[in-house]
PDB file of C-alpha atoms in Angstrom:
ATOM      1  CA  MET H   1     241.386-138.979 -29.590  1.00 72.00           C
ATOM      2  CA  ALA H   2     242.018-138.128 -25.772  1.00 82.00           C
ATOM      3  CA  SER H   3     241.691-140.288 -23.398  1.00 90.00           C
ATOM      4  CA  ILE H   4     239.383-141.063 -20.450  1.00 92.00           C
ATOM      5  CA  LEU H   5     241.932-139.801 -18.135  1.00 95.00           C
ATOM      6  CA  GLN H   6     242.665-136.507 -20.551  1.00 95.00           C
ATOM      7  CA  LEU H   7     238.982-135.824 -21.110  1.00 96.00           C
ATOM      8  CA  ARG H   8     238.159-135.842 -17.212  1.00 97.00           C
ATOM      9  CA  ALA H   9     241.530-133.752 -16.584  1.00 97.00           C
ATOM     10  CA  ALA H  10     239.998-131.219 -18.933  1.00 98.00           C
ATOM     11  CA  VAL H  11     235.860-131.153 -17.314  1.00 98.00           C
ATOM     12  CA  CYS H  12     238.108-130.732 -13.978  1.00 98.00           C
ATOM     13  CA  ALA H  13     240.147-127.637 -15.176  1.00 98.00           C
ATOM     14  CA  LEU H  14     236.467-126.320 -16.882  1.00 98.00           C
ATOM     15  CA  ALA H  15     234.910-127.298 -13.199  1.00 98.00           C
ATOM     16  CA  ASP H  16     237.667-125.282 -11.328  1.00 98.00           C
ATOM     17  CA  GLY H  17     237.341-122.208 -13.770  1.00 98.00           C
ATOM     18  CA  GLY H  18     240.007-123.152 -16.338  1.00 98.00           C
ATOM     19  CA  VAL H  19     240.425-122.151 -19.667  1.00 98.00           C
ATOM     20  CA  ILE H  20     241.023-125.111 -21.767  1.00 98.00           C
ATOM     21  CA  ALA H  21     242.214-125.939 -25.372  1.00 98.00           C
ATOM     22  CA  CYS H  22     241.158-128.544 -27.492  1.00 97.00           C
ATOM     23  CA  PRO H  23     240.831-129.212 -31.404  1.00 97.00           C
ATOM     24  CA  THR H  24     237.460-128.680 -33.446  1.00 96.00           C
ATOM     25  CA  GLU H  25     236.175-128.778 -36.914  1.00 95.00           C
ATOM     26  CA  ALA H  26     238.271-127.053 -38.712  1.00 95.00           C
ATOM     27  CA  VAL H  27     240.828-124.846 -35.535  1.00 96.00           C
ATOM     28  CA  TRP H  28     242.021-125.427 -32.299  1.00 97.00           C
ATOM     29  CA  GLY H  29     239.680-123.479 -30.100  1.00 97.00           C
ATOM     30  CA  LEU H  30     239.617-122.098 -26.320  1.00 98.00           C
ATOM     31  CA  SER H  31     236.712-123.644 -24.060  1.00 98.00           C
ATOM     32  CA  CYS H  32     235.727-122.666 -20.595  1.00 98.00           C
ATOM     33  CA  ASP H  33     232.244-122.679 -18.484  1.00 98.00           C
ATOM     34  CA  PRO H  34     229.981-120.083 -20.152  1.00 98.00           C
ATOM     35  CA  ASP H  35     227.915-119.402 -16.786  1.00 98.00           C
ATOM     36  CA  ASN H  36     231.251-118.698 -14.722  1.00 98.00           C
ATOM     37  CA  PRO H  37     232.225-114.582 -15.297  1.00 98.00           C
ATOM     38  CA  GLU H  38     235.782-115.134 -14.173  1.00 98.00           C
ATOM     39  CA  ALA H  39     236.867-118.095 -16.896  1.00 98.00           C
ATOM     40  CA  VAL H  40     234.965-116.070 -19.556  1.00 98.00           C
ATOM     41  CA  ALA H  41     236.670-112.561 -18.377  1.00 98.00           C
ATOM     42  CA  ARG H  42     240.011-115.038 -18.551  1.00 98.00           C
ATOM     43  CA  LEU H  43     239.627-116.327 -21.960  1.00 98.00           C
ATOM     44  CA  LEU H  44     238.561-112.722 -23.441  1.00 98.00           C
ATOM     45  CA  TYR H  45     241.689-111.240 -21.949  1.00 98.00           C
ATOM     46  CA  LEU H  46     244.044-114.129 -23.438  1.00 98.00           C
ATOM     47  CA  LYS H  47     242.387-113.763 -26.580  1.00 97.00           C
ATOM     48  CA  GLN H  48     242.247-110.173 -26.651  1.00 97.00           C
ATOM     49  CA  ARG H  49     238.872-109.935 -27.715  1.00 97.00           C
ATOM     50  CA  PRO H  50     236.031-107.322 -26.725  1.00 97.00           C
ATOM     51  CA  ILE H  51     233.272-108.650 -25.240  1.00 97.00           C
ATOM     52  CA  GLU H  52     230.909-107.036 -27.236  1.00 97.00           C
ATOM     53  CA  LYS H  53     231.928-109.397 -30.261  1.00 95.00           C
ATOM     54  CA  GLY H  54     229.798-112.373 -28.122  1.00 97.00           C
ATOM     55  CA  LEU H  55     231.032-115.816 -27.694  1.00 98.00           C
ATOM     56  CA  ILE H  56     229.805-119.236 -29.437  1.00 98.00           C
ATOM     57  CA  LEU H  57     228.427-121.856 -27.168  1.00 98.00           C
ATOM     58  CA  VAL H  58     228.870-125.330 -28.439  1.00 98.00           C
ATOM     59  CA  ALA H  59     227.092-128.826 -27.340  1.00 98.00           C
ATOM     60  CA  ALA H  60     227.089-132.172 -27.734  1.00 98.00           C
ATOM     61  CA  ASP H  61     223.211-132.126 -29.225  1.00 98.00           C
ATOM     62  CA  MET H  62     220.084-129.637 -29.144  1.00 98.00           C
ATOM     63  CA  ASP H  63     218.968-131.052 -25.833  1.00 97.00           C
ATOM     64  CA  GLN H  64     221.956-129.402 -24.411  1.00 98.00           C
ATOM     65  CA  PHE H  65     220.919-125.771 -25.399  1.00 98.00           C
ATOM     66  CA  GLY H  66     217.480-126.755 -23.827  1.00 93.00           C
ATOM     67  CA  PRO H  67     215.623-123.165 -22.854  1.00 93.00           C
ATOM     68  CA  LEU H  68     217.745-121.464 -25.410  1.00 96.00           C
ATOM     69  CA  LEU H  69     215.473-122.983 -27.978  1.00 97.00           C
ATOM     70  CA  GLU H  70     212.246-122.399 -25.940  1.00 94.00           C
ATOM     71  CA  GLY H  71     210.057-120.036 -28.399  1.00 92.00           C
ATOM     72  CA  LEU H  72     211.623-120.891 -31.509  1.00 96.00           C
ATOM     73  CA  THR H  73     208.932-121.929 -34.046  1.00 96.00           C
ATOM     74  CA  GLU H  74     208.821-125.771 -35.462  1.00 96.00           C
ATOM     75  CA  THR H  75     210.227-124.035 -38.903  1.00 97.00           C
ATOM     76  CA  GLN H  76     213.649-122.678 -37.471  1.00 97.00           C
ATOM     77  CA  ARG H  77     213.724-125.670 -34.922  1.00 97.00           C
ATOM     78  CA  SER H  78     213.684-127.765 -38.180  1.00 97.00           C
ATOM     79  CA  LYS H  79     216.221-125.463 -39.757  1.00 97.00           C
ATOM     80  CA  LEU H  80     218.340-126.148 -36.918  1.00 97.00           C
ATOM     81  CA  ALA H  81     218.344-130.059 -36.658  1.00 97.00           C
ATOM     82  CA  LEU H  82     218.814-130.147 -40.878  1.00 97.00           C
ATOM     83  CA  SER H  83     221.786-128.393 -40.392  1.00 96.00           C
ATOM     84  CA  TRP H  84     223.316-130.505 -37.007  1.00 97.00           C
ATOM     85  CA  PRO H  85     225.431-131.752 -35.634  1.00 97.00           C
ATOM     86  CA  GLY H  86     227.545-130.015 -38.349  1.00 93.00           C
ATOM     87  CA  PRO H  87     229.410-126.439 -39.212  1.00 91.00           C
ATOM     88  CA  SER H  88     226.701-124.574 -39.057  1.00 95.00           C
ATOM     89  CA  THR H  89     226.958-121.873 -36.539  1.00 97.00           C
ATOM     90  CA  TRP H  90     223.302-120.085 -35.993  1.00 98.00           C
ATOM     91  CA  LEU H  91     222.545-116.580 -34.481  1.00 98.00           C
ATOM     92  CA  ILE H  92     219.490-117.345 -32.574  1.00 98.00           C
ATOM     93  CA  PRO H  93     217.566-115.263 -30.059  1.00 97.00           C
ATOM     94  CA  HIS H  94     218.911-115.466 -26.757  1.00 97.00           C
ATOM     95  CA  HIS H  95     215.468-113.747 -24.804  1.00 95.00           C
ATOM     96  CA  ASP H  96     217.898-112.953 -21.587  1.00 95.00           C
ATOM     97  CA  ARG H  97     218.539-116.753 -21.420  1.00 96.00           C
ATOM     98  CA  VAL H  98     222.439-116.506 -21.636  1.00 97.00           C
ATOM     99  CA  PRO H  99     224.555-113.822 -19.482  1.00 97.00           C
ATOM    100  CA  PRO H 100     225.769-110.722 -21.186  1.00 97.00           C
ATOM    101  CA  TRP H 101     229.374-112.069 -21.312  1.00 97.00           C
ATOM    102  CA  ILE H 102     228.343-114.306 -23.826  1.00 98.00           C
ATOM    103  CA  HIS H 103     225.859-112.341 -25.837  1.00 98.00           C
ATOM    104  CA  GLY H 104     228.239-109.104 -25.759  1.00 96.00           C
ATOM    105  CA  GLY H 105     224.890-107.102 -25.448  1.00 95.00           C
ATOM    106  CA  ASN H 106     223.324-108.677 -28.770  1.00 96.00           C
ATOM    107  CA  SER H 107     219.833-110.025 -29.184  1.00 96.00           C
ATOM    108  CA  ARG H 108     220.986-113.166 -30.334  1.00 97.00           C
ATOM    109  CA  VAL H 109     223.368-115.448 -29.306  1.00 98.00           C
ATOM    110  CA  ALA H 110     225.806-117.760 -31.655  1.00 98.00           C
ATOM    111  CA  VAL H 111     225.159-121.849 -30.890  1.00 98.00           C
ATOM    112  CA  ARG H 112     226.688-124.941 -32.870  1.00 98.00           C
ATOM    113  CA  VAL H 113     226.112-128.350 -32.251  1.00 98.00           C
ATOM    114  CA  SER H 114     229.305-130.030 -33.199  1.00 97.00           C
ATOM    115  CA  ALA H 115     230.234-132.836 -34.979  1.00 96.00           C
ATOM    116  CA  HIS H 116     233.706-133.229 -33.681  1.00 97.00           C
ATOM    117  CA  THR H 117     234.181-136.550 -31.757  1.00 96.00           C
ATOM    118  CA  GLY H 118     236.580-134.918 -29.115  1.00 96.00           C
ATOM    119  CA  LEU H 119     234.313-131.616 -28.613  1.00 97.00           C
ATOM    120  CA  VAL H 120     231.333-133.868 -28.416  1.00 98.00           C
ATOM    121  CA  ALA H 121     233.135-136.118 -25.788  1.00 97.00           C
ATOM    122  CA  LEU H 122     233.771-133.318 -23.808  1.00 98.00           C
ATOM    123  CA  CYS H 123     230.812-131.425 -24.521  1.00 98.00           C
ATOM    124  CA  ARG H 124     228.998-135.046 -22.918  1.00 98.00           C
ATOM    125  CA  ALA H 125     231.786-135.099 -20.094  1.00 98.00           C
ATOM    126  CA  TRP H 126     230.849-131.853 -18.682  1.00 98.00           C
ATOM    127  CA  GLY H 127     227.167-132.531 -19.190  1.00 98.00           C
ATOM    128  CA  GLY H 128     226.387-129.313 -21.415  1.00 98.00           C
ATOM    129  CA  ALA H 129     227.025-126.657 -23.646  1.00 98.00           C
ATOM    130  CA  LEU H 130     230.477-124.759 -23.694  1.00 98.00           C
ATOM    131  CA  VAL H 131     232.419-121.782 -25.228  1.00 98.00           C
ATOM    132  CA  SER H 132     233.708-122.438 -28.339  1.00 97.00           C
ATOM    133  CA  THR H 133     236.394-119.707 -29.928  1.00 97.00           C
ATOM    134  CA  SER H 134     239.562-119.715 -31.483  1.00 96.00           C
ATOM    135  CA  ALA H 135     242.686-120.535 -30.009  1.00 97.00           C
ATOM    136  CA  ASN H 136     244.672-117.491 -31.226  1.00 97.00           C
ATOM    137  CA  PRO H 137     244.920-114.085 -30.050  1.00 97.00           C
ATOM    138  CA  ALA H 138     242.644-111.105 -32.167  1.00 94.00           C
ATOM    139  CA  GLY H 139     244.437-110.482 -35.586  1.00 94.00           C
ATOM    140  CA  SER H 140     247.029-113.466 -35.271  1.00 97.00           C
ATOM    141  CA  ARG H 141     245.954-116.804 -37.488  1.00 95.00           C
ATOM    142  CA  PRO H 142     243.857-119.451 -35.768  1.00 95.00           C
ATOM    143  CA  ALA H 143     245.871-122.029 -34.365  1.00 97.00           C
ATOM    144  CA  ARG H 144     245.668-125.461 -36.415  1.00 96.00           C
ATOM    145  CA  ALA H 145     247.921-127.503 -34.561  1.00 96.00           C
ATOM    146  CA  GLN H 146     248.410-128.116 -31.213  1.00 96.00           C
ATOM    147  CA  PHE H 147     252.227-126.251 -31.005  1.00 97.00           C
ATOM    148  CA  GLN H 148     250.484-123.325 -32.372  1.00 97.00           C
ATOM    149  CA  VAL H 149     248.537-123.169 -29.130  1.00 98.00           C
ATOM    150  CA  GLN H 150     251.232-123.589 -26.781  1.00 96.00           C
ATOM    151  CA  ARG H 151     252.835-120.520 -28.806  1.00 97.00           C
ATOM    152  CA  TYR H 152     250.100-118.566 -28.719  1.00 98.00           C
ATOM    153  CA  PHE H 153     249.307-118.864 -24.682  1.00 97.00           C
ATOM    154  CA  ARG H 154     252.551-120.858 -23.210  1.00 93.00           C
ATOM    155  CA  GLU H 155     251.617-121.709 -19.963  1.00 94.00           C
ATOM    156  CA  GLN H 156     248.342-119.730 -19.207  1.00 97.00           C
ATOM    157  CA  LEU H 157     245.986-122.946 -20.219  1.00 98.00           C
ATOM    158  CA  ASP H 158     244.723-124.753 -17.590  1.00 98.00           C
ATOM    159  CA  ALA H 159     244.140-127.948 -20.093  1.00 97.00           C
ATOM    160  CA  VAL H 160     245.316-129.182 -23.478  1.00 97.00           C
ATOM    161  CA  LEU H 161     243.179-131.654 -24.817  1.00 96.00           C
ATOM    162  CA  PRO H 162     245.117-133.676 -27.529  1.00 95.00           C
ATOM    163  CA  GLY H 163     243.052-134.397 -30.582  1.00 95.00           C
ATOM    164  CA  ALA H 164     242.967-134.061 -34.431  1.00 96.00           C
ATOM    165  CA  LEU H 165     241.076-131.851 -36.082  1.00 96.00           C
ATOM    166  CA  GLY H 166     238.007-132.412 -37.834  1.00 93.00           C
ATOM    167  CA  GLY H 167     239.099-131.812 -41.349  1.00 89.00           C
ATOM    168  CA  ALA H 168     237.047-128.669 -42.170  1.00 91.00           C
ATOM    169  CA  ASP H 169     239.156-126.133 -44.310  1.00 88.00           C
ATOM    170  CA  ARG H 170     237.942-123.023 -42.320  1.00 85.00           C
ATOM    171  CA  PRO H 171     235.901-122.230 -39.372  1.00 84.00           C
ATOM    172  CA  THR H 172     232.035-123.440 -39.383  1.00 88.00           C
ATOM    173  CA  VAL H 173     229.461-120.986 -41.457  1.00 92.00           C
ATOM    174  CA  ILE H 174     227.284-118.256 -39.025  1.00 96.00           C
ATOM    175  CA  ARG H 175     224.331-117.564 -40.343  1.00 97.00           C
ATOM    176  CA  ASP H 176     221.091-115.487 -38.809  1.00 97.00           C
ATOM    177  CA  LEU H 177     218.345-117.904 -37.951  1.00 97.00           C
ATOM    178  CA  LEU H 178     215.489-115.133 -38.481  1.00 95.00           C
ATOM    179  CA  THR H 179     216.897-113.586 -41.435  1.00 95.00           C
ATOM    180  CA  ASP H 180     219.265-116.359 -42.732  1.00 93.00           C
ATOM    181  CA  ARG H 181     221.651-113.951 -43.559  1.00 95.00           C
ATOM    182  CA  VAL H 182     224.946-115.106 -43.840  1.00 95.00           C
ATOM    183  CA  LEU H 183     227.630-113.423 -41.539  1.00 92.00           C
ATOM    184  CA  ARG H 184     230.447-115.551 -41.872  1.00 90.00           C
ATOM    185  CA  SER H 185     231.120-118.074 -44.949  1.00 83.00           C
TER     186      SER H 185
END
């Protein structure tokens, strides 16, 4: 797990509009401030990912999603609560509560409360949700080791938060909260 100094350096990089890499449940991820359009644009450029695909927001707990969860039924909130923290990403209606560079023009946004201790610590230290997407250029295999992240992105990242992956074999399942349809298993 990262030291307090490494965690602070990552948070400072995020606050300065940076893009960082950190381990997640199954693969290394790239993160940035979801409210900073320049940071998100840079992350998308590094990944060679089209904005229309949207991005996942990851948080330490449900409270960090705040207003995003307003308007959900008790049944929907219970479904989220039963699957979190853990490897379940849900598409939920965003009702224009997140910027278009996050939802990519879609009516839903992808959200997850992580069980990965390092990612949880990062979100807590940041004080809210962060963008989380696999650390690889589009079409390449997701990085499962820090050296792969460095090979993909060289000196283009503002910080790398060291740590171990969470032990999952593959990226999180993505489901639509309104339809229960599985988009990625």
